[in-house]
JSON list of C-alpha atoms in Angstrom, two decimals:
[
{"chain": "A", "resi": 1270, "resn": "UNK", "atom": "CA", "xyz": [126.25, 79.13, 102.19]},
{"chain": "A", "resi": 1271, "resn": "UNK", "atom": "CA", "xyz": [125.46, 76.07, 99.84]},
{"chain": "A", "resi": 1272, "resn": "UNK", "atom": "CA", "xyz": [125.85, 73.93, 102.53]},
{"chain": "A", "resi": 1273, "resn": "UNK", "atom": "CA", "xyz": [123.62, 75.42, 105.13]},
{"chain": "A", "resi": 1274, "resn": "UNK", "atom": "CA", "xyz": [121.20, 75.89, 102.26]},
{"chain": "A", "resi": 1275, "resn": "UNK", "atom": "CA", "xyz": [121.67, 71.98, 101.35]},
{"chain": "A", "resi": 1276, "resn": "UNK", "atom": "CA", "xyz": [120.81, 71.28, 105.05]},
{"chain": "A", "resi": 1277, "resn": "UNK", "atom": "CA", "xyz": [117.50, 73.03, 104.90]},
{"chain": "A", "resi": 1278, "resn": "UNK", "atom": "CA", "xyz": [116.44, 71.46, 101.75]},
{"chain": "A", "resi": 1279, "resn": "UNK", "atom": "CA", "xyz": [117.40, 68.04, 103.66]},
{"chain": "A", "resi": 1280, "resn": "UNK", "atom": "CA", "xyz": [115.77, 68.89, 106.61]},
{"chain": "A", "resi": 1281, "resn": "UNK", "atom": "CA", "xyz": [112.64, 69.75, 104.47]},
{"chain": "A", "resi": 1282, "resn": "UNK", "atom": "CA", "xyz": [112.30, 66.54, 102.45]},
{"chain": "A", "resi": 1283, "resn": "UNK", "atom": "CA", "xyz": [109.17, 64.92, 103.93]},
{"chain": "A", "resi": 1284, "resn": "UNK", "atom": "CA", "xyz": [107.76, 68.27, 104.25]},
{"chain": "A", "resi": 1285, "resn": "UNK", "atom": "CA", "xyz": [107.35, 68.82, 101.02]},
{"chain": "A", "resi": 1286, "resn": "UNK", "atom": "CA", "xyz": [104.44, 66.17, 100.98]},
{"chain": "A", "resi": 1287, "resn": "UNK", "atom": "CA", "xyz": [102.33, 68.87, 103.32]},
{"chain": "A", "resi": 1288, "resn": "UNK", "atom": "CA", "xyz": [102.87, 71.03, 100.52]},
{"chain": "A", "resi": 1289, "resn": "UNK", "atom": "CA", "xyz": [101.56, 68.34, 97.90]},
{"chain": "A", "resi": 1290, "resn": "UNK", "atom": "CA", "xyz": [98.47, 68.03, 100.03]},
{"chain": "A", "resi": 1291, "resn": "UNK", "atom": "CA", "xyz": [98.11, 71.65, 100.51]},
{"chain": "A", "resi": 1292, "resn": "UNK", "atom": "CA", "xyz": [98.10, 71.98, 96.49]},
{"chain": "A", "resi": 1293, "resn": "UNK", "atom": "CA", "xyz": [95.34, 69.13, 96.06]},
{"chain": "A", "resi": 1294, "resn": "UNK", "atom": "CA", "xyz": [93.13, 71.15, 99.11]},
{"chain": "A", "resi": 1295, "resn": "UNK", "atom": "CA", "xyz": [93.52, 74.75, 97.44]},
{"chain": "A", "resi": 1296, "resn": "UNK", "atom": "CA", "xyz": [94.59, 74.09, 93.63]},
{"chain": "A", "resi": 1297, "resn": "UNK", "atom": "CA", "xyz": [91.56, 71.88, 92.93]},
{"chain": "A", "resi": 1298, "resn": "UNK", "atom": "CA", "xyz": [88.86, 71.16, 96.16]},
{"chain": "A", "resi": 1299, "resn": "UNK", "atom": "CA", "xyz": [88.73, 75.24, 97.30]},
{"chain": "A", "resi": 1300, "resn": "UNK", "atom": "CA", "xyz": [89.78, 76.67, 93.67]},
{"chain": "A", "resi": 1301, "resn": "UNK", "atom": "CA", "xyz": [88.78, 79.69, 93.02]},
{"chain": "A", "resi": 1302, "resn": "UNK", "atom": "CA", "xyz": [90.41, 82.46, 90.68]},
{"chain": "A", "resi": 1303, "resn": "UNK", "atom": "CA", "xyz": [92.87, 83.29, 93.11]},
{"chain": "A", "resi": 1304, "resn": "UNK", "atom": "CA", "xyz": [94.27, 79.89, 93.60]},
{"chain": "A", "resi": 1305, "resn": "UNK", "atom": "CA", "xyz": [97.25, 79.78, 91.24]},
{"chain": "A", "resi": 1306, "resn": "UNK", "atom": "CA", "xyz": [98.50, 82.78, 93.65]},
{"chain": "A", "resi": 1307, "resn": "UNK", "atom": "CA", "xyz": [97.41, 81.17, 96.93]},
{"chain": "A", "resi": 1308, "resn": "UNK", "atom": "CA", "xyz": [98.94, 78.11, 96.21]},
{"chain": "A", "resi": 1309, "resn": "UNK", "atom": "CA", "xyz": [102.33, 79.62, 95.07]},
{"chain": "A", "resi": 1310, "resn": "UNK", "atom": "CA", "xyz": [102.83, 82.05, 97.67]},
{"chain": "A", "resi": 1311, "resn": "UNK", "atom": "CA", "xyz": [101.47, 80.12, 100.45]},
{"chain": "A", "resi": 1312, "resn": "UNK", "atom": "CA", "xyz": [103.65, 76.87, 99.38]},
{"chain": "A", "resi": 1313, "resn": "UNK", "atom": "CA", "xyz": [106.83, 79.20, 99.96]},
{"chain": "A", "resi": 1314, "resn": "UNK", "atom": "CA", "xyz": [105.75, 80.65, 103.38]},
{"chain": "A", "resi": 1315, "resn": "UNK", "atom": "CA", "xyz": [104.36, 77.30, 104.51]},
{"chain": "A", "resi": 1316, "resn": "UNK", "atom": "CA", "xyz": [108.58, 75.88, 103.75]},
{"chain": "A", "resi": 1317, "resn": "UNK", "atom": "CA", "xyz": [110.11, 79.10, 105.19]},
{"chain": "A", "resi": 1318, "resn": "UNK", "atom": "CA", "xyz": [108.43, 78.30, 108.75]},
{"chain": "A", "resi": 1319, "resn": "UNK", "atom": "CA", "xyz": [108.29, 75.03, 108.60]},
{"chain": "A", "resi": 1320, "resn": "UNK", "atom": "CA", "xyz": [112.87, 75.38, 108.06]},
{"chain": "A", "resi": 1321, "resn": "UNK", "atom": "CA", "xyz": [112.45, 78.06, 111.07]},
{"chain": "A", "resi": 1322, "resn": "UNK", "atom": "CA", "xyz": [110.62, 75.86, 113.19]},
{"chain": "A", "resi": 1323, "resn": "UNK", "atom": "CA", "xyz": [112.57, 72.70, 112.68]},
{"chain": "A", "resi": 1324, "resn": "UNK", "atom": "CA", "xyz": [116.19, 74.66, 113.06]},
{"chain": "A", "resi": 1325, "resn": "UNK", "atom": "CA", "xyz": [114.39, 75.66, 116.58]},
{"chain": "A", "resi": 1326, "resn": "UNK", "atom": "CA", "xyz": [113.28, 72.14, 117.47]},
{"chain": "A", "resi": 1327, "resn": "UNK", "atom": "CA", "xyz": [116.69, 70.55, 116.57]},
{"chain": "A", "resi": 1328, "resn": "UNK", "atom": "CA", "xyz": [118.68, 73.80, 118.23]},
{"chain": "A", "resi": 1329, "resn": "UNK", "atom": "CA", "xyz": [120.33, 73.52, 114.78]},
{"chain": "A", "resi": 1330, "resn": "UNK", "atom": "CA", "xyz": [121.51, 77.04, 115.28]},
{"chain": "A", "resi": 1331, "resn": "UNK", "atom": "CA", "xyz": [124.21, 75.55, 118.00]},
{"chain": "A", "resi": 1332, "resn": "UNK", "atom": "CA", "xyz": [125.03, 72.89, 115.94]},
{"chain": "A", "resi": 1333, "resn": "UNK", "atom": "CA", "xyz": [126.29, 75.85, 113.52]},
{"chain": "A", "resi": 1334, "resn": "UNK", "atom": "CA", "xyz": [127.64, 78.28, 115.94]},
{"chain": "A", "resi": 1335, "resn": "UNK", "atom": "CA", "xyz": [130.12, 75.59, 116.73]},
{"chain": "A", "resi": 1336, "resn": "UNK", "atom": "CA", "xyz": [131.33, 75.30, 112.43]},
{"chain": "A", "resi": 1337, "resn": "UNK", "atom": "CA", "xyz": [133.54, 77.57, 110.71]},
{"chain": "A", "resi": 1338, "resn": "UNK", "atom": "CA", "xyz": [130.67, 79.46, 109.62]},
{"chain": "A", "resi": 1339, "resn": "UNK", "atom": "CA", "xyz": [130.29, 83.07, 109.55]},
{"chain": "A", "resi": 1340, "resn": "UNK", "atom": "CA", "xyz": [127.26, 84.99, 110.46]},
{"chain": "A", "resi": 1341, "resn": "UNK", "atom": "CA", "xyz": [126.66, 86.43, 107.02]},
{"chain": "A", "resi": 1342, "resn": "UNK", "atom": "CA", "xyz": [126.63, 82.92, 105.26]},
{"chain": "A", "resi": 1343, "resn": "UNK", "atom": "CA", "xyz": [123.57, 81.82, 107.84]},
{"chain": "A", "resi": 1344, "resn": "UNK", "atom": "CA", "xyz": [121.52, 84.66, 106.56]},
{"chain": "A", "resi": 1345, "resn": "UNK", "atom": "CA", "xyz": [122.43, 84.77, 102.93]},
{"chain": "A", "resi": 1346, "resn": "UNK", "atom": "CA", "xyz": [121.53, 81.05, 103.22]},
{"chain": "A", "resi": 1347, "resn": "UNK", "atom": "CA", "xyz": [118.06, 81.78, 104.27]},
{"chain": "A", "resi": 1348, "resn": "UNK", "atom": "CA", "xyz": [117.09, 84.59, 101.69]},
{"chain": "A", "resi": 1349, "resn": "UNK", "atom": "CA", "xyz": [118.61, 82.14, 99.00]},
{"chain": "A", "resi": 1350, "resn": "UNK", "atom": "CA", "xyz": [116.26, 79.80, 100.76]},
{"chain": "A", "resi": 1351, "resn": "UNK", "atom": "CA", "xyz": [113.10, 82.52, 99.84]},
{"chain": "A", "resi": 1352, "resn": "UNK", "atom": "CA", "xyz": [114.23, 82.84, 96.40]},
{"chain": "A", "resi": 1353, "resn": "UNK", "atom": "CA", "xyz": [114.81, 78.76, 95.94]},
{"chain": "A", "resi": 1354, "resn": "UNK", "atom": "CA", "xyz": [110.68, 78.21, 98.11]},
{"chain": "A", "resi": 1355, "resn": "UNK", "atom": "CA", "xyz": [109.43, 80.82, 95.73]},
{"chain": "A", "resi": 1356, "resn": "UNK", "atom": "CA", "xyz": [110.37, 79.02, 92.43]},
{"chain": "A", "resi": 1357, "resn": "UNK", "atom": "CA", "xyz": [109.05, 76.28, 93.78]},
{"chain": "A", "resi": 1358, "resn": "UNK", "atom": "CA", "xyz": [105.85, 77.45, 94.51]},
{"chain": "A", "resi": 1359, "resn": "UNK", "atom": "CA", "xyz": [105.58, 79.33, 91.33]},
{"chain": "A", "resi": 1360, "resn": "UNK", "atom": "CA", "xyz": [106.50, 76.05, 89.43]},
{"chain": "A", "resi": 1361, "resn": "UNK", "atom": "CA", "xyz": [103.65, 74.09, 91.58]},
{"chain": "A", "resi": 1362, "resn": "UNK", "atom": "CA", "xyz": [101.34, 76.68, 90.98]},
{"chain": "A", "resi": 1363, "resn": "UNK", "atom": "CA", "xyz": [102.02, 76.45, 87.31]},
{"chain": "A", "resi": 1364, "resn": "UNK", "atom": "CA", "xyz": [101.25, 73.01, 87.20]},
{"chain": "A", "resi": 1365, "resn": "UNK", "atom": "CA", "xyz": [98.41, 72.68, 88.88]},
{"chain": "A", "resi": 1366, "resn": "UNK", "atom": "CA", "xyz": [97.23, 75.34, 86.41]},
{"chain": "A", "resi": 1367, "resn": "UNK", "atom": "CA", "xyz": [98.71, 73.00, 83.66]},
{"chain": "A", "resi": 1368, "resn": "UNK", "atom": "CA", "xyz": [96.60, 69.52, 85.56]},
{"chain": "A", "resi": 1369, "resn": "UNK", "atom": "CA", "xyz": [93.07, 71.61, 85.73]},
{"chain": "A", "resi": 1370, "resn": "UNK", "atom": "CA", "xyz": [93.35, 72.62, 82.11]},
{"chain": "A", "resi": 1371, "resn": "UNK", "atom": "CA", "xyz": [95.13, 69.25, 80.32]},
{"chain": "A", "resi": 1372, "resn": "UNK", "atom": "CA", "xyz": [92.54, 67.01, 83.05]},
{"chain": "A", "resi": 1373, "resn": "UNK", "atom": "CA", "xyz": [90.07, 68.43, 85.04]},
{"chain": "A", "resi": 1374, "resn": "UNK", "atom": "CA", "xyz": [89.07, 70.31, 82.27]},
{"chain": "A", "resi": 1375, "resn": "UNK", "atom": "CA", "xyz": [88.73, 73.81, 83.87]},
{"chain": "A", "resi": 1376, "resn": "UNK", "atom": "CA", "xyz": [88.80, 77.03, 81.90]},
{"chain": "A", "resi": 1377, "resn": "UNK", "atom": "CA", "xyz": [91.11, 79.13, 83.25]},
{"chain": "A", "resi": 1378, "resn": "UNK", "atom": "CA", "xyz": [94.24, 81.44, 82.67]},
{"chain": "A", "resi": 1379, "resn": "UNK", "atom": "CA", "xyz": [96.86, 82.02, 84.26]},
{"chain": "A", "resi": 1380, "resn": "UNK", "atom": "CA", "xyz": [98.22, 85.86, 83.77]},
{"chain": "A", "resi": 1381, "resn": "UNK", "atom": "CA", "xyz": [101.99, 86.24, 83.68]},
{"chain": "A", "resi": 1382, "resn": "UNK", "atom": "CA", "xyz": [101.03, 89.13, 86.17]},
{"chain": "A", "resi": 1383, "resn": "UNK", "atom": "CA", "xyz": [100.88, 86.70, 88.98]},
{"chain": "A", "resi": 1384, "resn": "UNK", "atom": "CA", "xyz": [104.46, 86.26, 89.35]},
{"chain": "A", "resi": 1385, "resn": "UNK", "atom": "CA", "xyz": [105.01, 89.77, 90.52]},
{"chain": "A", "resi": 1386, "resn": "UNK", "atom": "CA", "xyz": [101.95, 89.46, 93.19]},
{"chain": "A", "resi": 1387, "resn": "UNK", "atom": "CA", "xyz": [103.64, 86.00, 94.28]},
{"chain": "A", "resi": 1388, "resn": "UNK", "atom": "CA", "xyz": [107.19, 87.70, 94.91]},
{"chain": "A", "resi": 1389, "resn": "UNK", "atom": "CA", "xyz": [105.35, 90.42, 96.59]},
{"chain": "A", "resi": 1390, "resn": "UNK", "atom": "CA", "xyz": [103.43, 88.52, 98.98]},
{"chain": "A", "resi": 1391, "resn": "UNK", "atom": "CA", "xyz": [106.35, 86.06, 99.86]},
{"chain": "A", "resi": 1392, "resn": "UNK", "atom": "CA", "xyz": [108.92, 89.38, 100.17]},
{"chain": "A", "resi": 1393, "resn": "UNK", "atom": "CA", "xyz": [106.41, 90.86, 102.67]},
{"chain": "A", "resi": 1394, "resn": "UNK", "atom": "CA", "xyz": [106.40, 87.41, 104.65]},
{"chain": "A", "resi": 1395, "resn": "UNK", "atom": "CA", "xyz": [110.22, 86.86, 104.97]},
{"chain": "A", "resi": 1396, "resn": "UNK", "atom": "CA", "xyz": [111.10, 90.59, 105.42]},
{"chain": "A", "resi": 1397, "resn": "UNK", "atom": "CA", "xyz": [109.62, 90.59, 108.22]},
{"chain": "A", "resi": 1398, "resn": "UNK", "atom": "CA", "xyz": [109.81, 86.81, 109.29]},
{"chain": "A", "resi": 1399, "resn": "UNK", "atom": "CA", "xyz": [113.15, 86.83, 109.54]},
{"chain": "A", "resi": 1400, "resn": "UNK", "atom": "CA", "xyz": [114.53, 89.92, 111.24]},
{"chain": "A", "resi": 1401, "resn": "UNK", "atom": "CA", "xyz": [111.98, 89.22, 114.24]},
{"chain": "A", "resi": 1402, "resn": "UNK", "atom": "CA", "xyz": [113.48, 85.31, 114.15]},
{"chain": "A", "resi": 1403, "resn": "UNK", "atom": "CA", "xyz": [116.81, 86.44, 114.77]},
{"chain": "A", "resi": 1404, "resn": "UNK", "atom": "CA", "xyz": [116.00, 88.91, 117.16]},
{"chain": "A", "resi": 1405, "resn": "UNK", "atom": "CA", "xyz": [112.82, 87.40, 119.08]},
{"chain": "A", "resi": 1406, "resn": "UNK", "atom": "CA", "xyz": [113.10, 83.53, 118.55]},
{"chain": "A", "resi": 1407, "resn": "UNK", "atom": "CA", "xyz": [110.42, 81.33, 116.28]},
{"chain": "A", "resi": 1408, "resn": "UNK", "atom": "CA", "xyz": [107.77, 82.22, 117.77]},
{"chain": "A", "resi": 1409, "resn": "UNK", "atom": "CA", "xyz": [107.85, 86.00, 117.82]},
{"chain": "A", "resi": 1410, "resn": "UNK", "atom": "CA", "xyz": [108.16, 85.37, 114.00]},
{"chain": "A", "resi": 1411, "resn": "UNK", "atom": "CA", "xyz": [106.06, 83.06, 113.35]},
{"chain": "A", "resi": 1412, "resn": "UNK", "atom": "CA", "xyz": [103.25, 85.38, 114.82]},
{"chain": "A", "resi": 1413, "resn": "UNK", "atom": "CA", "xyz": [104.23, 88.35, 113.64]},
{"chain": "A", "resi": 1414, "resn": "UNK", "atom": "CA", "xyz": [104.34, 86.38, 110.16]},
{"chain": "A", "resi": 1415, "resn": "UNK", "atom": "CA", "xyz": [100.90, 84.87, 109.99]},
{"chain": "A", "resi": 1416, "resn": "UNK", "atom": "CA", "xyz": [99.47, 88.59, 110.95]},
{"chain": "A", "resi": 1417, "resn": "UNK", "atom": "CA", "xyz": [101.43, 90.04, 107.83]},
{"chain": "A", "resi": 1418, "resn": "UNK", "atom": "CA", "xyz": [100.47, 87.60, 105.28]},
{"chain": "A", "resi": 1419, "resn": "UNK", "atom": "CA", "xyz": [96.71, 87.25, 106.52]},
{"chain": "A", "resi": 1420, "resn": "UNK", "atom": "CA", "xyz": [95.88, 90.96, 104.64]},
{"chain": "A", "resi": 1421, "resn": "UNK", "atom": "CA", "xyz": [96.89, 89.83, 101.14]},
{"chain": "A", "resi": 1422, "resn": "UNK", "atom": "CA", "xyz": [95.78, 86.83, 101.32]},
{"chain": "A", "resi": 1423, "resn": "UNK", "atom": "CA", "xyz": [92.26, 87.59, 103.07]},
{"chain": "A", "resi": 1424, "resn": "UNK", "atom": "CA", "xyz": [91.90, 90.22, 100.05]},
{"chain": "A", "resi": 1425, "resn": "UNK", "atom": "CA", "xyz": [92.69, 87.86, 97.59]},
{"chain": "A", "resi": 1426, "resn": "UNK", "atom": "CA", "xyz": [90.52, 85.20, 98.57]},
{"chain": "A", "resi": 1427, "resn": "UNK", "atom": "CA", "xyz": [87.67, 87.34, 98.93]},
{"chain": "A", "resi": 1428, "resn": "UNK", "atom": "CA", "xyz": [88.71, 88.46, 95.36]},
{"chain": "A", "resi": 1429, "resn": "UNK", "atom": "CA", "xyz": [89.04, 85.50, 94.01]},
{"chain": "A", "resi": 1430, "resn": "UNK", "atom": "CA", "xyz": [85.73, 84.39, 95.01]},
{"chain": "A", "resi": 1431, "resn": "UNK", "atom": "CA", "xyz": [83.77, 86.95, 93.70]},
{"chain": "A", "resi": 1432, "resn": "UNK", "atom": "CA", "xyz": [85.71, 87.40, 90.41]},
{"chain": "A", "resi": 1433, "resn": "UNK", "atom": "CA", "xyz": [84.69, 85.15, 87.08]},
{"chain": "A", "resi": 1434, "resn": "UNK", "atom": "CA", "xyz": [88.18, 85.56, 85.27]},
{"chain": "A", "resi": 1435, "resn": "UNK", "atom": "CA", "xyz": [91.62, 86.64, 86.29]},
{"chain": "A", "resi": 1436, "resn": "UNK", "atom": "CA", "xyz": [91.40, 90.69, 85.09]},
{"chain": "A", "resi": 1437, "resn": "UNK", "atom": "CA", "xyz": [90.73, 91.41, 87.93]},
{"chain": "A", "resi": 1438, "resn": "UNK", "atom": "CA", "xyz": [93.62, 89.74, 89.68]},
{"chain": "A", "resi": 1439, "resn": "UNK", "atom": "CA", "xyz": [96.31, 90.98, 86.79]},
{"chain": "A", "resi": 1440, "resn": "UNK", "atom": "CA", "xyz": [97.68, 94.11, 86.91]},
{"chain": "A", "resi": 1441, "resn": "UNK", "atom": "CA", "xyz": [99.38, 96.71, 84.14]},
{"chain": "A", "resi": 1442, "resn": "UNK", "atom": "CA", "xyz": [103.78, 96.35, 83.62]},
{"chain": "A", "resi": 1443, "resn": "UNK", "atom": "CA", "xyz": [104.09, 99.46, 85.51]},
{"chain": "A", "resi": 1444, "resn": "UNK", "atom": "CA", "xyz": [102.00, 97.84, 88.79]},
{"chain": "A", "resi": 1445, "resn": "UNK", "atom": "CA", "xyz": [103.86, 94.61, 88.33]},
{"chain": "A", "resi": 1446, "resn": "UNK", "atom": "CA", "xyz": [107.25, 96.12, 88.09]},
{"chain": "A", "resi": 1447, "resn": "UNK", "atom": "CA", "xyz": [106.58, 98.01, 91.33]},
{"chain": "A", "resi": 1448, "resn": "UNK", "atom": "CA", "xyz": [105.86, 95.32, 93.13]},
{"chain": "A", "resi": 1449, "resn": "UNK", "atom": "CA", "xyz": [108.88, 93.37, 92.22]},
{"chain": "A", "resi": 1450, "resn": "UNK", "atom": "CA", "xyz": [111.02, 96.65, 92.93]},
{"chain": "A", "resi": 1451, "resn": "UNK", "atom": "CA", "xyz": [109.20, 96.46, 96.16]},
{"chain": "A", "resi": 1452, "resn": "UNK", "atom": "CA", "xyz": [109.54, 93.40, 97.05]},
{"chain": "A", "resi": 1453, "resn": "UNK", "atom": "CA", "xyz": [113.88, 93.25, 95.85]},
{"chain": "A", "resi": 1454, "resn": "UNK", "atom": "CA", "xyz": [114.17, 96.66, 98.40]},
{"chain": "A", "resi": 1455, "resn": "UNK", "atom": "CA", "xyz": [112.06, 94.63, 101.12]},
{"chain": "A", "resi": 1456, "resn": "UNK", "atom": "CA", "xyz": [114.53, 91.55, 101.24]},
{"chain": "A", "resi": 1457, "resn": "UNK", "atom": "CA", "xyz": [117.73, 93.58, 100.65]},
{"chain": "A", "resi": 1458, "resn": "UNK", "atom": "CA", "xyz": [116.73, 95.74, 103.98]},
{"chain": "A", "resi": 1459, "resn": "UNK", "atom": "CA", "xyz": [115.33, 92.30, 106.02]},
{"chain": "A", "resi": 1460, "resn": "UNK", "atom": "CA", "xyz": [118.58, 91.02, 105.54]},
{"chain": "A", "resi": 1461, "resn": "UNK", "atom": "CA", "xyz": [121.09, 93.91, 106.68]},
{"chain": "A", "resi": 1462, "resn": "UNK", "atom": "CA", "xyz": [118.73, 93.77, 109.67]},
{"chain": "A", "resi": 1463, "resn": "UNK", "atom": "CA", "xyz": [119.09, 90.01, 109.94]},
{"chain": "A", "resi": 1464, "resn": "UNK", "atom": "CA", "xyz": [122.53, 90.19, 110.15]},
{"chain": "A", "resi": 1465, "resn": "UNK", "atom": "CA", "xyz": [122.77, 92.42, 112.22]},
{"chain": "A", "resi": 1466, "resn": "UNK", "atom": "CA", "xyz": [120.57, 91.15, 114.66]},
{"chain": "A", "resi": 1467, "resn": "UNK", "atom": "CA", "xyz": [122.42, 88.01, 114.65]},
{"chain": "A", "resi": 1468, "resn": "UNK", "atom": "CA", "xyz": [125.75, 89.23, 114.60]},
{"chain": "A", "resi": 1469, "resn": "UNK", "atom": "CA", "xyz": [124.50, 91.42, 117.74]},
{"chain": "A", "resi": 1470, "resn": "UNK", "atom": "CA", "xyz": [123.55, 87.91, 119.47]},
{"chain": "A", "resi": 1471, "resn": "UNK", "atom": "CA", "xyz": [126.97, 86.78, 118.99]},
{"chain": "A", "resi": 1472, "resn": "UNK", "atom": "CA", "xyz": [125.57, 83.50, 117.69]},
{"chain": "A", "resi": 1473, "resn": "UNK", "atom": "CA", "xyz": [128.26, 82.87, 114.88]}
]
């Protein structure tokens, strides 16, 4: 599993300069109060497809089919993947909070609430990205993804543009816990359906 995880984080490596610019577009040109969340949960999806759609391009999934490697170590390497993209983009978002208030000078604050909307947001992406990827192809997922992380993100944006200050983009213990329940019972299912979707195609 460390391997194949390896791989995508090698595959990934000049990628990660879309994400840079992505951060300097949304954490600081389009900022608004939703931003911090925006930037980490969209950093994470924008990796997850961008892994999906080079393994399709390179027909990396052949390569694999042909290694001693069993089906259950290609998805557990993916949803470590989604854990590994979400740190990241909670660590990015954190420091472009960190650059607008140490240089840009920006009053802002950034609520430890967010981390549960984050995890949320990027749960609801892969639980249903990857199921439909292992049973449709990349493309079946990659629609089917964009259409479930447009409502959040619509919401927030239009939330974040008409709010002043983060209250109303932070939420009580009980409303963060939930989501992060949520969002742990949303991956665990996504992947018993992963694998078996691609145990069912036989690929590995």
């Amino acid at each position: 599993m460390l391997l194949l995880l390896r791989k995508d984080l090698f595959i990934l490596r000049y990628y990660f300069l879309y994400v840079l610019l992505y951060l300097y577009l949304f954490g600081f040109i389009m900022y608004n109060q939703a931003s911090f969340i925006l930037v980490a949960a969209l950093s994470a999806i924008m990796l997850m497809t961008f892994s999906a759609s080079l393994d399709a391009k390179n027909k990396s999934m052949i390569v694999i089919a042909s290694l001693p490697v069993s089906s259950k170590s290609i998805v557990q390497a993916k949803y470590a993947a989604v854990l590994l993209f979400a740190l990241i983009g909670i660590v990015a978002s954190a420091s472009v909070y960190a650059i607008n208030i140490t240089i840009v000078g920006r009053e802002m604050v950034y609520a430890a609430s967010f981390i549960p909307i984050i995890f949320f947001i990027i749960a609801v992406y892969a639980s249903l990205y990857y199921p439909i990827y292992y049973r449709f192809g990349f493309s079946a997922s990659r629609i089917v993804g964009l259409v479930a992380v447009a409502l959040p993100v619509t919401f927030l944006m239009a939330l974040g543009g008409v709010s002043s200050s983060s209250d109303s983009l932070s939420f009580p213990a009980a409303v963060s816990a939930v989501l992060l329940a949520v969002g742990c019972l949303l991956l665990i299912v996504s992947y018993r359906l992963s694998l078996f979707f691609l145990d069912k195609k036989g690929v590995a």
